[in-house]
Structure formats: structure tokens, C-alpha cells
Short mmCIF file of C-alpha atoms and ligand atoms in Angstrom, two decimals:
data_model
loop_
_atom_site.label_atom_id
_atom_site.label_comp_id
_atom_site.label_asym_id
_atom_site.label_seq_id
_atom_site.Cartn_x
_atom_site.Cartn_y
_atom_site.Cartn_z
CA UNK A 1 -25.97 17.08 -29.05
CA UNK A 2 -26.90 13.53 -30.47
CA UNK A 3 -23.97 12.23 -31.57
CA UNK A 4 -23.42 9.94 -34.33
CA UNK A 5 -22.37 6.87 -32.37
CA UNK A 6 -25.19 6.59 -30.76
CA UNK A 7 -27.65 6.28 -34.00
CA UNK A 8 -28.54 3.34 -35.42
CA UNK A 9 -26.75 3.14 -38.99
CA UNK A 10 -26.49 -0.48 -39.25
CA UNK A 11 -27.16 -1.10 -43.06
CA UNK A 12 -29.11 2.10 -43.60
CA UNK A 13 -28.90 5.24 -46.30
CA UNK A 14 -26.91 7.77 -44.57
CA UNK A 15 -26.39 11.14 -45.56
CA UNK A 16 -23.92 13.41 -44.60
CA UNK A 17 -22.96 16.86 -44.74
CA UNK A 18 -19.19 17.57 -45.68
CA UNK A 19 -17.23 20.28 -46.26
CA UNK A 20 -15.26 19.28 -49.63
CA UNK A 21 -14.89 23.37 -49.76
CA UNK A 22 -11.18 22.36 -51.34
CA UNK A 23 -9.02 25.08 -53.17
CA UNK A 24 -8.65 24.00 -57.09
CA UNK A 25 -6.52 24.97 -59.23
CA UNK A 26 -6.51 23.58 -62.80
CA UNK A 27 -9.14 21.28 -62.02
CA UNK A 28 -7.07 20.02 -59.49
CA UNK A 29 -7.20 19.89 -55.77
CA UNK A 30 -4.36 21.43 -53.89
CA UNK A 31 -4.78 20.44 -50.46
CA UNK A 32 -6.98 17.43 -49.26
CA UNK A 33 -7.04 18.20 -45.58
CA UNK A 34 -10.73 18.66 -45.40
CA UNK A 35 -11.14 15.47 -47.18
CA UNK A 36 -9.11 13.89 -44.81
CA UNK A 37 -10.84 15.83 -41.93
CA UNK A 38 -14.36 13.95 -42.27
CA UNK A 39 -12.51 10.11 -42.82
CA UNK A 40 -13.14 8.51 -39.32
CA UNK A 41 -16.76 9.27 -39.98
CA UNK A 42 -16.59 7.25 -43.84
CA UNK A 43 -15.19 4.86 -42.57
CA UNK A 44 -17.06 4.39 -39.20
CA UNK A 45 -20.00 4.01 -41.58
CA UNK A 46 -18.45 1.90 -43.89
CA UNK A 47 -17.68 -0.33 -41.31
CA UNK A 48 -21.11 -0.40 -40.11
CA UNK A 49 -22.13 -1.28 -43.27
CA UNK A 50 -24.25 1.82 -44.12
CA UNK A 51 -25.04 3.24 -47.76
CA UNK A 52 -23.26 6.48 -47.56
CA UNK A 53 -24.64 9.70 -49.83
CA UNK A 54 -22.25 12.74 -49.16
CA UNK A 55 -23.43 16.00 -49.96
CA UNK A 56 -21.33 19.62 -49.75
CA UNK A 57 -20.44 22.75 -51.56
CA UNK A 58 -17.95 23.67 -52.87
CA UNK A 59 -16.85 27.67 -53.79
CA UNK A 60 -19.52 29.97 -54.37
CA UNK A 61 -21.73 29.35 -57.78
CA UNK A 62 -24.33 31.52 -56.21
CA UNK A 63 -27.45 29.09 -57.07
CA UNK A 64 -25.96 28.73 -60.50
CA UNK A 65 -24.49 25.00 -62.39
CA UNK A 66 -20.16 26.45 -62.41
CA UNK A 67 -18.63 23.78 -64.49
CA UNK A 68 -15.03 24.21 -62.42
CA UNK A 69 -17.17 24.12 -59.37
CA UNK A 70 -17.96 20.51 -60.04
CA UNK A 71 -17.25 17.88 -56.98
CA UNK A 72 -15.99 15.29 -59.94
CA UNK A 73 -12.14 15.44 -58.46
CA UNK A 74 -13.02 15.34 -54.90
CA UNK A 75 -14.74 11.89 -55.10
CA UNK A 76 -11.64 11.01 -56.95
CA UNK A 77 -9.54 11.93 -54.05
CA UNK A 78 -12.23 10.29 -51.61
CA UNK A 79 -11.48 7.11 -53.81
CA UNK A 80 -7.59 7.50 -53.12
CA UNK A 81 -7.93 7.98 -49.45
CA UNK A 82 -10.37 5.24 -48.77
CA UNK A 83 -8.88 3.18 -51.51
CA UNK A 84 -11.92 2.30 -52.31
CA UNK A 85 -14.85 3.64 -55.17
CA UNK A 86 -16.46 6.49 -54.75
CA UNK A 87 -19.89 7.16 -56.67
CA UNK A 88 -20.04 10.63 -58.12
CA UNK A 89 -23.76 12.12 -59.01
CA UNK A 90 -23.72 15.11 -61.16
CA UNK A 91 -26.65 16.45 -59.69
CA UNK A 92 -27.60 16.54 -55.84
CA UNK A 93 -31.26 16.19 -55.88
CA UNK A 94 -34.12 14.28 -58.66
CA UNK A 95 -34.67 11.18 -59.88
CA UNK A 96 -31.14 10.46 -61.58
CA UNK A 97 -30.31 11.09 -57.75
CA UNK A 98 -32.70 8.80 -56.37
CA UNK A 99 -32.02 5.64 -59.03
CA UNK A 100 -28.06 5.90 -57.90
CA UNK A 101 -29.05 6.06 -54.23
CA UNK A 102 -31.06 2.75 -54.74
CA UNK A 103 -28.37 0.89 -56.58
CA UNK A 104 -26.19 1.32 -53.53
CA UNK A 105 -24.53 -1.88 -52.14
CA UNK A 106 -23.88 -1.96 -48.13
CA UNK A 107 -20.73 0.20 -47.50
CA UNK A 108 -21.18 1.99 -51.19
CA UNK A 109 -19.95 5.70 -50.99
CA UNK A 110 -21.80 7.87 -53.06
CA UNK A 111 -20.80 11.82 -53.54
CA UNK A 112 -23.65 14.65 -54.92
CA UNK A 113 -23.09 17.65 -56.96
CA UNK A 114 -22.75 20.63 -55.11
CA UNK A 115 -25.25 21.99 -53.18
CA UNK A 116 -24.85 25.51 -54.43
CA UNK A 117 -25.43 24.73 -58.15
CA UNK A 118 -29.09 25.08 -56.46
CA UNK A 119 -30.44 28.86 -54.72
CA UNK A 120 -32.34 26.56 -52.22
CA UNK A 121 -29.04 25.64 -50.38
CA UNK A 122 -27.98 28.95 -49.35
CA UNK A 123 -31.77 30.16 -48.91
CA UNK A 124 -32.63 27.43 -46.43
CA UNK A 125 -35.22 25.94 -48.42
CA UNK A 126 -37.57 23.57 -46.47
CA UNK A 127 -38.83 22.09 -49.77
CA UNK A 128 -35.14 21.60 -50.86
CA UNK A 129 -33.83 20.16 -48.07
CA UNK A 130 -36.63 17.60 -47.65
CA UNK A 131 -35.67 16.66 -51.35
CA UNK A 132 -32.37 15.99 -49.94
CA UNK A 133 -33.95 13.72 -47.01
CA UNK A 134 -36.13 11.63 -48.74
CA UNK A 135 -32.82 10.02 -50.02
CA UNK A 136 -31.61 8.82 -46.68
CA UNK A 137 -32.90 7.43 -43.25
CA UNK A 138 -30.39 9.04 -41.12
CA UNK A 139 -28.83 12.66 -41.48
CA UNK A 140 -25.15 13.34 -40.00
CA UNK A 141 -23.57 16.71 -40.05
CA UNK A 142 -19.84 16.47 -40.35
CA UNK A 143 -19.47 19.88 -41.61
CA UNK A 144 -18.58 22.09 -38.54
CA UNK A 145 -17.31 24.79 -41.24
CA UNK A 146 -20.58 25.67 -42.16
CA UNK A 147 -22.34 25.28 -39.16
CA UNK A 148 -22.43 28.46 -38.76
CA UNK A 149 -24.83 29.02 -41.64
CA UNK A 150 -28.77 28.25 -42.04
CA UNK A 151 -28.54 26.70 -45.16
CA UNK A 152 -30.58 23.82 -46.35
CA UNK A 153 -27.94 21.17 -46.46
CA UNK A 154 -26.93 22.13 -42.65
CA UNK A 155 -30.30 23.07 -40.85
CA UNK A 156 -33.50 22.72 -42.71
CA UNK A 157 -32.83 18.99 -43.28
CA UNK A 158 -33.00 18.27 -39.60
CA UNK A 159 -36.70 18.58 -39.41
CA UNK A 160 -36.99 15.50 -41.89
CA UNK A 161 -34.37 12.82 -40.38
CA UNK A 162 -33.06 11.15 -36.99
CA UNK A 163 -29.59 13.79 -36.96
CA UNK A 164 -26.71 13.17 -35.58
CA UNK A 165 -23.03 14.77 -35.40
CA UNK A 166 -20.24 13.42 -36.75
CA UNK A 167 -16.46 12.70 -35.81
CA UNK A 168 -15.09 15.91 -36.36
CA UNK A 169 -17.91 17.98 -35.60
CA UNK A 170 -18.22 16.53 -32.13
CA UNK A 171 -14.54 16.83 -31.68
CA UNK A 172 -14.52 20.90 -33.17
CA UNK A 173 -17.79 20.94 -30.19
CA UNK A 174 -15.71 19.28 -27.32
CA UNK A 175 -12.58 20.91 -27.95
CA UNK A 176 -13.91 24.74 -28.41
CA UNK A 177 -16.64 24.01 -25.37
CA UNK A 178 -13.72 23.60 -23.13
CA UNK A 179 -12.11 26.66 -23.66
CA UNK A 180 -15.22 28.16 -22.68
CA UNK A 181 -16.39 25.81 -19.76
CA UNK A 182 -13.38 25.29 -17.63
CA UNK A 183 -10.03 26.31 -19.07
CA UNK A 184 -7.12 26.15 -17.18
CA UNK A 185 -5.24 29.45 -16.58
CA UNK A 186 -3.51 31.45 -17.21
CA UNK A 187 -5.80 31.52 -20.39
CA UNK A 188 -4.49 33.90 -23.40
CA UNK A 189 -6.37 34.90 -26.25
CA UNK A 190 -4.28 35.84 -29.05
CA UNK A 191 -6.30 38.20 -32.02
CA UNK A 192 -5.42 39.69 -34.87
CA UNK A 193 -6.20 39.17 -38.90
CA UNK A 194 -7.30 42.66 -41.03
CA UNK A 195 -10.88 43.81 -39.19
CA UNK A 196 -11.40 44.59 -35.67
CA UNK A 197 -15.37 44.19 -36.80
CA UNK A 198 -15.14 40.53 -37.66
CA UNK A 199 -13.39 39.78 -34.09
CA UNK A 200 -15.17 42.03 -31.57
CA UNK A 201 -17.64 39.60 -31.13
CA UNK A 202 -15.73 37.15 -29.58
CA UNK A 203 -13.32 39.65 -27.99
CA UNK A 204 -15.64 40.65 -25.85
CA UNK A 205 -17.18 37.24 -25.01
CA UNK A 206 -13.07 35.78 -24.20
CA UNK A 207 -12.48 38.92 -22.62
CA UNK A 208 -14.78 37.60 -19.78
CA UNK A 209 -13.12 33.90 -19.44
CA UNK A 210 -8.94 35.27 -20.20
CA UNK A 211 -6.48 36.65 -18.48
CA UNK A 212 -5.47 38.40 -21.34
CA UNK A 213 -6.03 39.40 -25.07
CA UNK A 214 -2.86 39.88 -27.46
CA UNK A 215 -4.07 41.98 -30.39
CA UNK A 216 -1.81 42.27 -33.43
CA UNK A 217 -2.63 42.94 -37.58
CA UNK A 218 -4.17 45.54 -39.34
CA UNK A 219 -6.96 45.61 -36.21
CA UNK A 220 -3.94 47.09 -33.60
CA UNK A 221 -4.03 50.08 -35.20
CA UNK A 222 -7.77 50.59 -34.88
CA UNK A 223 -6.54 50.25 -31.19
CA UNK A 224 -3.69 52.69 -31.59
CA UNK A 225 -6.30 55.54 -32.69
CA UNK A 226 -8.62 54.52 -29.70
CA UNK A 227 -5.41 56.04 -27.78
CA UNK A 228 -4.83 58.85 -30.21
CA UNK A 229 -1.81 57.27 -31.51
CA UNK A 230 -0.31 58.35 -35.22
CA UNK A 231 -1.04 55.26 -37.44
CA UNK A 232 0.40 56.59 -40.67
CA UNK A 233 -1.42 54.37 -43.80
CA UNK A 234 -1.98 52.04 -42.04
CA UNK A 235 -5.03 49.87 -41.92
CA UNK A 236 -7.77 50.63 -39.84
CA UNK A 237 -11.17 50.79 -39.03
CA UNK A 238 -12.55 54.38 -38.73
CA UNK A 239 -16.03 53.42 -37.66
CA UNK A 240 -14.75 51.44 -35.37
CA UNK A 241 -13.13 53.39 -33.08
CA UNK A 242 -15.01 54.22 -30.33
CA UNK A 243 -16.01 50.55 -30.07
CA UNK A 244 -11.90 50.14 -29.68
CA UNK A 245 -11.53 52.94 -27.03
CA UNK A 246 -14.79 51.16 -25.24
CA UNK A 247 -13.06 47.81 -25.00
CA UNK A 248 -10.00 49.07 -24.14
CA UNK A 249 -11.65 51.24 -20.81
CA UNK A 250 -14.10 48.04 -19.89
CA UNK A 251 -11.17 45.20 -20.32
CA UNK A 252 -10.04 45.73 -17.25
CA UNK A 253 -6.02 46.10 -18.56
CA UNK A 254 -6.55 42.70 -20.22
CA UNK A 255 -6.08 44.03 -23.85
CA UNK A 256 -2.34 44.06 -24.28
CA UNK A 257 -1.05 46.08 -27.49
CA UNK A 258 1.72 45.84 -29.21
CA UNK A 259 4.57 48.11 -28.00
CA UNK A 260 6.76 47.87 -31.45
CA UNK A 261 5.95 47.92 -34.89
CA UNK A 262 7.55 46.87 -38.44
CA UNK A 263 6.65 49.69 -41.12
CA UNK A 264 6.38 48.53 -44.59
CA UNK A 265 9.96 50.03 -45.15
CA UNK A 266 10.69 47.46 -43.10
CA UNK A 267 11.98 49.71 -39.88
CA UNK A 268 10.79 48.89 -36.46
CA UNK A 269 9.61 51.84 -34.74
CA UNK A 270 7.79 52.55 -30.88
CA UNK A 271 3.90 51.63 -31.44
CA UNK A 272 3.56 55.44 -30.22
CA UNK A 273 6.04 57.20 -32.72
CA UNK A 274 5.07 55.97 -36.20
CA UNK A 275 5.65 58.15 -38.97
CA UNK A 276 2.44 59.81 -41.07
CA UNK A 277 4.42 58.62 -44.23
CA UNK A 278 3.84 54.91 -43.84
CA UNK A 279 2.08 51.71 -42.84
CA UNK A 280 2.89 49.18 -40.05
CA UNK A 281 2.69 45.01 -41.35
CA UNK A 282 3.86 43.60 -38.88
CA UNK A 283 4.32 43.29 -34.64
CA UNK A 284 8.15 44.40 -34.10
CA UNK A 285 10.51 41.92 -32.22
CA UNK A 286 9.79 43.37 -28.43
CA UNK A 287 6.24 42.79 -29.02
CA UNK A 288 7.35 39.19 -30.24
CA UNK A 289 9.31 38.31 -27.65
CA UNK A 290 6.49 39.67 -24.74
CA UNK A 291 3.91 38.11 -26.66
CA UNK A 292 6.33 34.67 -26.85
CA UNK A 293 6.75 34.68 -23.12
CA UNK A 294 3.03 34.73 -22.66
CA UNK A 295 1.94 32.25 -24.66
CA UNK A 296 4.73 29.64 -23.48
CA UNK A 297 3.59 30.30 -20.12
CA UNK A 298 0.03 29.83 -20.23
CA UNK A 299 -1.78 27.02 -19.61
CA UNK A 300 -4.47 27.53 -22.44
CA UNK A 301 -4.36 29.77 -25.30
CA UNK A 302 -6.69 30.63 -28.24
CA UNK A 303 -5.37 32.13 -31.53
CA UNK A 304 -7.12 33.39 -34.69
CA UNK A 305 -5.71 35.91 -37.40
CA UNK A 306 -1.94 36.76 -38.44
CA UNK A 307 -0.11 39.19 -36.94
CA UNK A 308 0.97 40.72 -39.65
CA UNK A 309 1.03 40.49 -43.90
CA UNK A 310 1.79 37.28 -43.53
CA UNK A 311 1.54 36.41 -46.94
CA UNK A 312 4.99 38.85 -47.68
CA UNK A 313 8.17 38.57 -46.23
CA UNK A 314 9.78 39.66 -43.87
CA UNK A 315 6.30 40.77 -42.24
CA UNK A 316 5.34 36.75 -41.63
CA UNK A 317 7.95 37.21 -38.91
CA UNK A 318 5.25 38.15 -36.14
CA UNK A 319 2.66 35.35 -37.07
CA UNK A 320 5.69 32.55 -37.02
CA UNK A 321 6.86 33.83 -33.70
CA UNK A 322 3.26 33.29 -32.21
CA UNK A 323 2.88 29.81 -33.87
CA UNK A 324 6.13 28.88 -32.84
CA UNK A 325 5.66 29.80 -28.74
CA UNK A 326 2.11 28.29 -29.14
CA UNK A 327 3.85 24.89 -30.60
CA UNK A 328 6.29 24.86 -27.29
CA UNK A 329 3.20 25.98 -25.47
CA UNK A 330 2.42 22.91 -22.89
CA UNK A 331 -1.07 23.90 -22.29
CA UNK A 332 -3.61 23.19 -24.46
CA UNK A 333 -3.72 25.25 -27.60
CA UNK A 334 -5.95 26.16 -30.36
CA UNK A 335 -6.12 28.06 -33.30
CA UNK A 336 -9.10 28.64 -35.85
CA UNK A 337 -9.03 31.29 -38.84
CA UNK A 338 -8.42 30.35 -42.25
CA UNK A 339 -5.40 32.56 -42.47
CA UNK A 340 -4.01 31.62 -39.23
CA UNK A 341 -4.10 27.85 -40.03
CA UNK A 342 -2.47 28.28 -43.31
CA UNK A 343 0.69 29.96 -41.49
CA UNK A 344 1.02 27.06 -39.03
CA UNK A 345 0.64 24.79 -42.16
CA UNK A 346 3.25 26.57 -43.56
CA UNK A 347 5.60 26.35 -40.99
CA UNK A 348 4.72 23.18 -40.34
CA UNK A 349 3.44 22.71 -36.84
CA UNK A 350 -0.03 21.95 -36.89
CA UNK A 351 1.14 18.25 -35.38
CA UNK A 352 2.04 20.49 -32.59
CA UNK A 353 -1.45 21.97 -31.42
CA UNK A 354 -3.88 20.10 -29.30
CA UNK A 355 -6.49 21.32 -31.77
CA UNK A 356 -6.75 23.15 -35.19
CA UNK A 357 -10.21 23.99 -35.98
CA UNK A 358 -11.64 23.72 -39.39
CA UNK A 359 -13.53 26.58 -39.30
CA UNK A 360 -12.88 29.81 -38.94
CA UNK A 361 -16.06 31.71 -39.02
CA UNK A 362 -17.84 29.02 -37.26
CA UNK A 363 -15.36 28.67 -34.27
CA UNK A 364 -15.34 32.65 -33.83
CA UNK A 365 -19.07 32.34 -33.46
CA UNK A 366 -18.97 29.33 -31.02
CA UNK A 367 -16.46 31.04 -28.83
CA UNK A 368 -18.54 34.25 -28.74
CA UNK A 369 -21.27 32.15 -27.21
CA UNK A 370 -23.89 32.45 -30.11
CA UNK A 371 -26.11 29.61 -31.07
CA UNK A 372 -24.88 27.58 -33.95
CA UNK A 373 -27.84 26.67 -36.48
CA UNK A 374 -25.96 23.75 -37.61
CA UNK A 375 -25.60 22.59 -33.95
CA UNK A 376 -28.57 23.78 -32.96
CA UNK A 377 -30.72 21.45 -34.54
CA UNK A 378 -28.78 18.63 -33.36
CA UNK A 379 -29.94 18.97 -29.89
CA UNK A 380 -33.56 19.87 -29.95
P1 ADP B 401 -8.11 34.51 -40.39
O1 ADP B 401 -8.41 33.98 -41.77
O2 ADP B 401 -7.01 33.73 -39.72
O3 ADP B 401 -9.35 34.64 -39.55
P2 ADP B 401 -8.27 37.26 -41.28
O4 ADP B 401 -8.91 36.79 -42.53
O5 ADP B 401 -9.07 38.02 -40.31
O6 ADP B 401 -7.55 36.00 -40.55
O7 ADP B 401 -7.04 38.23 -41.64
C1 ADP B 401 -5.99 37.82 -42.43
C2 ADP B 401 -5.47 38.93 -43.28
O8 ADP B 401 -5.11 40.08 -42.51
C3 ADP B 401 -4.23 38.51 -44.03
O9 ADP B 401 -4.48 38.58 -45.41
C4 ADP B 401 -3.18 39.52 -43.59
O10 ADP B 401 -2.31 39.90 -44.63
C5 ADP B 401 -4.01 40.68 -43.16
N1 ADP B 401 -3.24 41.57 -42.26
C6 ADP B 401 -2.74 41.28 -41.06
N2 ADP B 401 -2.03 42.31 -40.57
C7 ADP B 401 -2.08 43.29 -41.48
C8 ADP B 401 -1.55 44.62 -41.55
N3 ADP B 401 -0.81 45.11 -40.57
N4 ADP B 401 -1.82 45.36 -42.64
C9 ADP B 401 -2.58 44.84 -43.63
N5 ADP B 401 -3.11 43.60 -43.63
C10 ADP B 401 -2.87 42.83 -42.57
MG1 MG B 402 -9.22 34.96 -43.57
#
């Protein structure tokens, strides 16, 4: 992958892909981190004196101008963080575009309108994305969240500029490529979240590099009717049960289930003796503490999805209990997942992971070994 400090950027139009994806609310932005995630690259620029154009999306407009989808507030945060101005565009692509991109001084910071406002974006649009080149020499992707995707902003462009990764999506690269290329073991994979379908993809790809998989949320009990188990209400995936009852026979005993379970009544009964009349949200405390002594052992572990219904206590119990043993974990530890990230934000230990990926989609699909578009293009 060519990487970003390798290009020459000395004094030149840069543009980058971010993900400013930020939650709103009121027109105001509720948590900067993935501002703050794409910084070092800013300011690496800055410092080399480039003209800096910043393009992302931001919610999902679907091709359409959203008002409350605007970027205006994130280039006011930008301003805050770098403490100094940021340029805002209300339009990504044109002429109006193409004037402001001139007027740039060296070290200027200039943010577009969201990408999405425009069909192209999502639809990979060659003639869109060169739009977007022809106002830059240089194209760095910073936006590992959406690398994932073919869209214009993250793939097309490539065909028109020198490209380049940035900071963090060289870091999200080297930190997820070593769980796959030589991790240290004992190597746990811990899985859970609500679908078995969005997971088995990369459960069957770690399944080859761990020494074990811990499954919890609603996707256990997809596992619990592979074995014939009574699952009550609870959440599961019918279709998806032979695919469950395949992995489990092919794993090799390295898909460990929960052996407890909280009910929404809040009881903890045997994984093999729930009642018809109710739904499990949550790992009980055996599982817990088995699944606590594993983790704090091993030398590497991956984690995506809660455990549980996070969200509602006292079900958040399960999902702490892993983020707490992977925080006292010595090994090296990771966790990607939207979901999952928020609970170790919320419990504040995310100082306490060697790496917390900022994307969830994205790392699943690096993990599972599949070409990322986004990436992709970066090294041909
Ligand atoms: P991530 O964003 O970390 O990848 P997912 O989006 O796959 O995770 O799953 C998170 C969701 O799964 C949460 O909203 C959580 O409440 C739900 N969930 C977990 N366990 C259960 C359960 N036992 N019953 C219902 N929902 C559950
Ligand atoms: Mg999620």
C-alpha cells in the first residue's frame, strides 16, 4: 500500500477522504472522535505546507441535498481542534468548488459538502469522481470506515491521482494485518452483536488463525438451536441454522458457547434449560467469569459485538465483563463494531486497548480476508 509519507505533498492541492460520519443532534455534534481520528494526517499536511480539500459523508441523504446533513458544524469543530480556520464549501463538486480551491493559501484547510448530497458517490461514478480529482494533485484516503465500500469518493478517484493512505488508515491496515499474519497465541476471538449472518464471514476466516471463538448476543442462540436447545423468544436466526450446526461440527471444539444465560426477567438459568416463556439478553455470570479467564490469559484477542442488550441494564453486565478482562488483558487487544466500541467508551477503557478500530464493517471484512476496494486501489 503507498503510504502517504512517502508522496510528495510539498505545497500541493491535496485531497482527502474522511470520515466526518459524526452523530448530530440539534445541529450539534455529539462526539468528535472521528474528527480527532484523521488529525495527525491535517496536520502532517499542514506542516508540509499542502492546500488541503477534505471531502466525506456524512448520514445517509441517499443522493439527495438533507439540510441537517450539512458538514457546516464539522469544519467548525475541525477549526477548534486545529485551532486554526477551516474553509467550508457548500457544495463538493463545480465551479463555486473550483474558485475556493484556487484561493487556497499553503497550509489552508478547506472542507466540501457531503458527498452523498450527490447519487454519483454511492454509485461509484467514474465521471463524478474525476470531478472530484481535477481539484487536487494528490489523493489520500484516510477513511478506513468506508473502505469497505466502492464508492466514488473511496475507489473511483484512484484512477485519476498519485493515492496514498493516510495516518489512520495505515495504522487500522498494520494493526488488523497482524492479527492475521502472525499473532501471538493463545489467540481468542470474542463474537457476538444481534446476527450470526453479519459475522459468519469472519468466523469462519478467525476460526482458522484462533484457538478459540467466544460467541455471546442474540447470535448464541442461533447456536443453541444448532444443538436443539429451547431458546424461548429469544432472538435468532432461523435460516441460519444449519450454517450454525455446520460451524459448530467443522470448528474443531473451538466455538465455545455460553453455558449460562440472563432471561429478560432477569433470572439466570443453564444455557440448556431455558424456559419457552421468555428471552435470554444477556451471558449469565459463569459464562462471564470462563469467558474473563480466557481473555486475561491470552496473548491476542479480537472482539466485535455486545454480549448482550447492552443498551439496558442490568443486561450490559456481560459486554462490561468482556471489556473489562480485555482492558487487564496483556496481550495485544482489539475491538471493532460500532456497538462494541461505544460500550468500552462507556465504561471508559478505550485508553486501555492496543487498538480500537474505526470501523466496524470494514474491519469485519479485512479480518475475513476479503479485498478492500478502498485499499485495493492503493496498491495497484
Ligand atoms: P457491533 O455494532 O459492535 O458490530 P452489532 O450491531 O452486531 O454489534 O449488534 C449490536 C446489537 O445487538 C445491540 O443493539 C444489542 O442490543 C443487540 N443484542 C445483543 N445481544 C442481544 C440479545 N440477546 N437479544 C437481543 N439483542 C441483542
Ligand atoms: Mg452495530
Amino acid at each position: 500500500m503507498r503510504l502517504l509519507k512517502e508522496a510528495d505533498v510539498a505545497g500541493k492541492i491535496v485531497i482527502v477522504r474522511v470520515d466526518f460520519n459524526v452523530p448530530l443532534k440539534d445541529g450539534k455534534i455529539t462526539d468528535d472522535k472521528r474528527i480527532r481520528a484523521v488529525l495527525p494526517t491535517i496536520e502532517y499536511l499542514r506542516k508540509k505546507k499542502a492546500r488541503i480539500v477534505l471531502i466525506s459523508h456524512l448520514g445517509r441523504p441517499d443522493g439527495k441535498v438533507a439540510d441537517d446533513l450539512r458538514l457546516a458544524p464539522v469544519a467548525d469543530r475541525l477549526s477548534k481542534l486545529l485551532k486554526y480556520p477551516v474553509h467550508y464549501e457548500p457544495d463538493c463538486i463545480g465551479s463555486d468548488v473550483e474558485f475556493a480551491v484556487r484561493g487556497l493559501h499553503e497550509s489552508d484547510v478547506l472542507l466540501l459538502e457531503n458527498l452523498r448530497f450527490y447519487p454519483e458517490e454511492e454509485a461509484d461514478d467514474a465521471g463524478f469522481a474525476q470531478k472530484l480529482a481535477v481539484l487536487a494533485e494528490v489523493y489520500v484516503n484516510d477513511a478506513f470506515a468506508v473502505s469497505h465500500r466502492a464508492h466514488a469518493s473511496v475507489h473511483a478517484i484512484a484512477k485519476f491521482l498519485p493515492s496514498y493512505a493516510g495516518f489512520l488508515l495505515e495504522k487500522e491496515v498494520k494493526m488488523l494485518s497482524s492479527l492475521l499474519k502472525s499473532p501471538k497465541h493463545p489467540f481468542i476471538a470474542i463474537m457476538g452483536g444481534a446476527k450470526v449472518s453479519d459475522k459468519i464471514g469472519v468466523i469462519e476466516s478467525l476460526l482458522k488463525k484462533v484457538d478459540a471463538v467466544l460467541i455471546g448476543g442474540a447470535m448464541m442462540f442461533t447456536f443453541y438451536k444448532a444443538l436443539n436447545y429451547e431458546v424461548g423468544k429469544s432472538k435468532f436466526e432461523a435460516d441460519k441454522i444449519a450454517l450454525a450446526k455446520s460451524l459448530l461440527k467443522n470448528s474443531n471444539k473451538k466455538i465455545v458457547l455460553p453455558t449460562d444465560v440472563v432471561l429478560s426477567d432477569k433470572r439466570v438459568v443453564p444455557a440448556d434449560k431455558m424456559p419457552k416463556n421468555s428471552a435470554g439478553f444477556d451471558i449469565g455470570p459463569e459464562t462471564r467469569a470462563i469467558y474473563a479467564e480466557m481473555i486475561k490469559e491470552a496473548k491476542t484477542v479480537f472482539w466485535n459485538g455486545p454480549m448482550g442488550l447492552f443498551e439496558q441494564k442490568p443486561f450490559d453486565r456481560g459486554t462490561l465483563a468482556v471489556a473489562k478482562a480485555m482492558s487487564e488483558c496483556r496481550g495485544v487487544t482489539v475491538v471493532g463494531g460500532g456497538d462494541s466500541v461505544s460500550a468500552i467508551e462507556k465504561a471508559n477503557l478505550e485508553k486501555k486497548f492496543s487498538h480500537v478500530s474505526t470501523g466496524g464493517g470494514a474491519s469485519l471484512e479485512f479480518l475475513e480476508g476479503k479485498k478492500l476496494p478502498g485499499i485495493d486501489v492503493l496498491e495497484h
